[in-house]
Amino acid sequence: MSDIIRFGVSIDSQLGKKFDDHIKRKGYLTRSEAIRDMIRDTLVKEQWESGKHETVGTITIVYNHHTRELDHALTDLQHQSYHQIISTLHVHLDAHNCLEVLVVRGKSHEIKQIADRLIGTKGVQHGKLTMTTTGKELK
Ligand code: NI
């Protein structure tokens, strides 16, 4: 475990009040924990922007499985990326609609491309890529 450093932050009182209200709504007990999470989130965003880091994410899609050829198209796309898609969860939401969550791992530009292709497939009603991290470089 690395050493702990402390630093002071000067901030306008109104901005500080807004920050305190915000972290209270989010359930943080201390400013330090809120700031640590913001720093980690910024670093994760930077990893995703660089395109070179191995990273992790989830792709969520919602679609109607009655849509002609859609099931087949989505399965085909997933098989093309079997190296990056490490797990999938399928939920039958009702008689017509399906929700699929794919856990993906790889270079961020590859993952973004897979997400764009799946979400952009005709008939997919909604989709979202959640960009997170392997956690290796974050304490
Ligand atoms: Ni289904």
PDB file of C-alpha atoms and ligand atoms in Angstrom:
ATOM      1  CA  MET A   1       0.000   0.000   0.000  1.00  0.00           C
ATOM      2  CA  SER A   2       1.290   3.438  -0.916  1.00  0.00           C
ATOM      3  CA  ASP A   3       1.690   6.338   1.495  1.00  0.00           C
ATOM      4  CA  ILE A   4      -1.127   8.764   2.151  1.00  0.00           C
ATOM      5  CA  ILE A   5      -0.638  12.402   1.179  1.00  0.00           C
ATOM      6  CA  ARG A   6      -2.760  15.295   2.439  1.00  0.00           C
ATOM      7  CA  PHE A   7      -3.478  18.516   0.604  1.00  0.00           C
ATOM      8  CA  GLY A   8      -5.648  21.564   1.276  1.00  0.00           C
ATOM      9  CA  VAL A   9      -8.124  22.932  -1.247  1.00  0.00           C
ATOM     10  CA  SER A  10      -9.139  26.593  -1.434  1.00  0.00           C
ATOM     11  CA  ILE A  11     -12.613  27.015  -2.857  1.00  0.00           C
ATOM     12  CA  ASP A  12     -15.276  29.716  -3.165  1.00  0.00           C
ATOM     13  CA  SER A  13     -17.779  29.304  -0.312  1.00  0.00           C
ATOM     14  CA  GLN A  14     -20.804  28.992  -2.621  1.00  0.00           C
ATOM     15  CA  LEU A  15     -19.085  26.350  -4.704  1.00  0.00           C
ATOM     16  CA  GLY A  16     -18.039  24.567  -1.516  1.00  0.00           C
ATOM     17  CA  LYS A  17     -21.622  24.585  -0.265  1.00  0.00           C
ATOM     18  CA  LYS A  18     -22.848  23.142  -3.573  1.00  0.00           C
ATOM     19  CA  PHE A  19     -20.182  20.461  -3.372  1.00  0.00           C
ATOM     20  CA  ASP A  20     -21.161  19.551   0.202  1.00  0.00           C
ATOM     21  CA  ASP A  21     -24.854  19.370  -0.774  1.00  0.00           C
ATOM     22  CA  HIS A  22     -23.968  17.219  -3.769  1.00  0.00           C
ATOM     23  CA  ILE A  23     -21.864  14.699  -1.848  1.00  0.00           C
ATOM     24  CA  LYS A  24     -24.513  14.529   0.897  1.00  0.00           C
ATOM     25  CA  ARG A  25     -27.131  13.603  -1.730  1.00  0.00           C
ATOM     26  CA  LYS A  26     -24.721  10.982  -3.077  1.00  0.00           C
ATOM     27  CA  GLY A  27     -24.264   9.512   0.394  1.00  0.00           C
ATOM     28  CA  TYR A  28     -20.591  10.307   0.954  1.00  0.00           C
ATOM     29  CA  LEU A  29     -19.562  10.542   4.601  1.00  0.00           C
ATOM     30  CA  THR A  30     -16.451  12.633   3.928  1.00  0.00           C
ATOM     31  CA  ARG A  31     -15.200  15.120   1.313  1.00  0.00           C
ATOM     32  CA  SER A  32     -12.035  13.042   0.995  1.00  0.00           C
ATOM     33  CA  GLU A  33     -13.894   9.957  -0.223  1.00  0.00           C
ATOM     34  CA  ALA A  34     -15.898  12.051  -2.709  1.00  0.00           C
ATOM     35  CA  ILE A  35     -12.727  13.669  -4.061  1.00  0.00           C
ATOM     36  CA  ARG A  36     -10.944  10.291  -4.301  1.00  0.00           C
ATOM     37  CA  ASP A  37     -13.839   8.938  -6.388  1.00  0.00           C
ATOM     38  CA  MET A  38     -13.798  11.998  -8.657  1.00  0.00           C
ATOM     39  CA  ILE A  39     -10.060  11.596  -9.214  1.00  0.00           C
ATOM     40  CA  ARG A  40     -10.488   7.894 -10.028  1.00  0.00           C
ATOM     41  CA  ASP A  41     -13.324   8.684 -12.426  1.00  0.00           C
ATOM     42  CA  THR A  42     -11.174  11.254 -14.220  1.00  0.00           C
ATOM     43  CA  LEU A  43      -8.294   8.745 -14.522  1.00  0.00           C
ATOM     44  CA  VAL A  44     -10.639   6.068 -15.890  1.00  0.00           C
ATOM     45  CA  LYS A  45     -11.954   8.554 -18.491  1.00  0.00           C
ATOM     46  CA  GLU A  46      -8.363   9.330 -19.476  1.00  0.00           C
ATOM     47  CA  GLN A  47      -7.610   5.601 -19.910  1.00  0.00           C
ATOM     48  CA  TRP A  48     -10.613   5.295 -22.207  1.00  0.00           C
ATOM     49  CA  GLU A  49      -9.599   8.353 -24.222  1.00  0.00           C
ATOM     50  CA  SER A  50      -6.045   7.104 -24.749  1.00  0.00           C
ATOM     51  CA  GLY A  51      -7.332   4.019 -26.602  1.00  0.00           C
ATOM     52  CA  LYS A  52      -4.212   2.026 -25.666  1.00  0.00           C
ATOM     53  CA  HIS A  53      -5.073   0.735 -22.199  1.00  0.00           C
ATOM     54  CA  GLU A  54      -6.607  -2.654 -21.637  1.00  0.00           C
ATOM     55  CA  THR A  55      -9.853  -1.842 -19.979  1.00  0.00           C
ATOM     56  CA  VAL A  56     -13.238  -3.248 -19.004  1.00  0.00           C
ATOM     57  CA  GLY A  57     -16.818  -2.236 -19.634  1.00  0.00           C
ATOM     58  CA  THR A  58     -20.384  -3.402 -20.054  1.00  0.00           C
ATOM     59  CA  ILE A  59     -22.621  -2.957 -23.053  1.00  0.00           C
ATOM     60  CA  THR A  60     -26.353  -3.022 -22.354  1.00  0.00           C
ATOM     61  CA  ILE A  61     -28.849  -3.383 -25.180  1.00  0.00           C
ATOM     62  CA  VAL A  62     -32.647  -3.654 -25.276  1.00  0.00           C
ATOM     63  CA  TYR A  63     -34.406  -5.056 -28.324  1.00  0.00           C
ATOM     64  CA  ASN A  64     -37.533  -6.786 -29.525  1.00  0.00           C
ATOM     65  CA  HIS A  65     -36.601 -10.342 -30.459  1.00  0.00           C
ATOM     66  CA  HIS A  66     -39.476 -10.540 -32.979  1.00  0.00           C
ATOM     67  CA  THR A  67     -37.658  -8.019 -35.188  1.00  0.00           C
ATOM     68  CA  ARG A  68     -36.732  -9.903 -38.334  1.00  0.00           C
ATOM     69  CA  GLU A  69     -33.138 -11.215 -38.422  1.00  0.00           C
ATOM     70  CA  LEU A  70     -32.151  -9.121 -35.388  1.00  0.00           C
ATOM     71  CA  ASP A  71     -31.296 -12.020 -33.065  1.00  0.00           C
ATOM     72  CA  HIS A  72     -29.148 -13.481 -35.806  1.00  0.00           C
ATOM     73  CA  ALA A  73     -27.385 -10.178 -36.560  1.00  0.00           C
ATOM     74  CA  LEU A  74     -26.593  -9.549 -32.899  1.00  0.00           C
ATOM     75  CA  THR A  75     -25.264 -13.080 -32.357  1.00  0.00           C
ATOM     76  CA  ASP A  76     -23.134 -12.767 -35.481  1.00  0.00           C
ATOM     77  CA  LEU A  77     -21.595  -9.504 -34.260  1.00  0.00           C
ATOM     78  CA  GLN A  78     -20.874 -11.035 -30.860  1.00  0.00           C
ATOM     79  CA  HIS A  79     -19.119 -14.046 -32.390  1.00  0.00           C
ATOM     80  CA  GLN A  80     -16.912 -11.699 -34.414  1.00  0.00           C
ATOM     81  CA  SER A  81     -15.709 -10.198 -31.103  1.00  0.00           C
ATOM     82  CA  TYR A  82     -15.442 -13.341 -28.980  1.00  0.00           C
ATOM     83  CA  HIS A  83     -11.965 -12.305 -27.794  1.00  0.00           C
ATOM     84  CA  GLN A  84     -13.354  -9.143 -26.173  1.00  0.00           C
ATOM     85  CA  ILE A  85     -16.807 -10.321 -25.033  1.00  0.00           C
ATOM     86  CA  ILE A  86     -16.075 -12.376 -21.927  1.00  0.00           C
ATOM     87  CA  SER A  87     -19.597 -12.893 -20.618  1.00  0.00           C
ATOM     88  CA  THR A  88     -23.209 -12.173 -21.545  1.00  0.00           C
ATOM     89  CA  LEU A  89     -26.435 -12.046 -19.588  1.00  0.00           C
ATOM     90  CA  HIS A  90     -29.788 -12.319 -21.358  1.00  0.00           C
ATOM     91  CA  VAL A  91     -33.050 -11.387 -19.660  1.00  0.00           C
ATOM     92  CA  HIS A  92     -36.473 -11.912 -21.300  1.00  0.00           C
ATOM     93  CA  LEU A  93     -38.143  -8.700 -20.112  1.00  0.00           C
ATOM     94  CA  ASP A  94     -41.618  -9.677 -21.335  1.00  0.00           C
ATOM     95  CA  ALA A  95     -43.146 -11.654 -24.213  1.00  0.00           C
ATOM     96  CA  HIS A  96     -41.367  -9.459 -26.783  1.00  0.00           C
ATOM     97  CA  ASN A  97     -38.454  -7.510 -25.336  1.00  0.00           C
ATOM     98  CA  CYS A  98     -34.997  -8.715 -24.379  1.00  0.00           C
ATOM     99  CA  LEU A  99     -32.239  -7.087 -22.361  1.00  0.00           C
ATOM    100  CA  GLU A 100     -28.668  -8.162 -22.887  1.00  0.00           C
ATOM    101  CA  VAL A 101     -25.624  -7.170 -20.852  1.00  0.00           C
ATOM    102  CA  LEU A 102     -22.204  -7.969 -22.289  1.00  0.00           C
ATOM    103  CA  VAL A 103     -19.040  -7.776 -20.211  1.00  0.00           C
ATOM    104  CA  VAL A 104     -16.222  -6.652 -22.482  1.00  0.00           C
ATOM    105  CA  ARG A 105     -12.491  -6.453 -22.012  1.00  0.00           C
ATOM    106  CA  GLY A 106      -9.867  -5.075 -24.372  1.00  0.00           C
ATOM    107  CA  LYS A 107      -8.420  -1.886 -25.805  1.00  0.00           C
ATOM    108  CA  SER A 108     -10.881   0.961 -25.401  1.00  0.00           C
ATOM    109  CA  HIS A 109     -11.092   1.727 -29.117  1.00  0.00           C
ATOM    110  CA  GLU A 110     -12.013  -1.915 -29.824  1.00  0.00           C
ATOM    111  CA  ILE A 111     -14.693  -1.920 -27.146  1.00  0.00           C
ATOM    112  CA  LYS A 112     -16.173   1.357 -28.387  1.00  0.00           C
ATOM    113  CA  GLN A 113     -16.359  -0.089 -31.881  1.00  0.00           C
ATOM    114  CA  ILE A 114     -18.156  -3.230 -30.653  1.00  0.00           C
ATOM    115  CA  ALA A 115     -20.612  -1.082 -28.659  1.00  0.00           C
ATOM    116  CA  ASP A 116     -21.270   1.217 -31.639  1.00  0.00           C
ATOM    117  CA  ARG A 117     -21.963  -1.733 -33.930  1.00  0.00           C
ATOM    118  CA  LEU A 118     -24.325  -3.471 -31.495  1.00  0.00           C
ATOM    119  CA  ILE A 119     -26.176  -0.327 -30.432  1.00  0.00           C
ATOM    120  CA  GLY A 120     -26.387   0.876 -34.033  1.00  0.00           C
ATOM    121  CA  THR A 121     -27.883  -2.391 -35.295  1.00  0.00           C
ATOM    122  CA  LYS A 122     -31.330  -1.748 -36.773  1.00  0.00           C
ATOM    123  CA  GLY A 123     -33.993  -2.777 -34.272  1.00  0.00           C
ATOM    124  CA  VAL A 124     -31.963  -2.182 -31.106  1.00  0.00           C
ATOM    125  CA  GLN A 125     -34.234   0.133 -29.114  1.00  0.00           C
ATOM    126  CA  HIS A 126     -31.700   1.365 -26.597  1.00  0.00           C
ATOM    127  CA  GLY A 127     -28.079   0.756 -25.785  1.00  0.00           C
ATOM    128  CA  LYS A 128     -25.412   2.032 -23.475  1.00  0.00           C
ATOM    129  CA  LEU A 129     -21.700   1.455 -22.983  1.00  0.00           C
ATOM    130  CA  THR A 130     -20.477   1.746 -19.416  1.00  0.00           C
ATOM    131  CA  MET A 131     -16.761   2.428 -19.319  1.00  0.00           C
ATOM    132  CA  THR A 132     -15.031   1.204 -16.204  1.00  0.00           C
ATOM    133  CA  THR A 133     -11.610  -0.177 -15.372  1.00  0.00           C
ATOM    134  CA  THR A 134      -9.627  -3.309 -14.585  1.00  0.00           C
ATOM    135  CA  GLY A 135      -8.822  -1.523 -11.313  1.00  0.00           C
ATOM    136  CA  LYS A 136      -5.130  -2.352 -11.659  1.00  0.00           C
ATOM    137  CA  GLU A 137      -3.829   1.203 -11.607  1.00  0.00           C
ATOM    138  CA  LEU A 138      -6.340   2.619  -9.129  1.00  0.00           C
ATOM    139  CA  LYS A 139      -6.002   2.315  -5.372  1.00  0.00           C
TER     140      LYS A 139
HETATM  141 NI    NI B   1     -35.130 -12.756 -24.667  1.00  0.00          NI
END
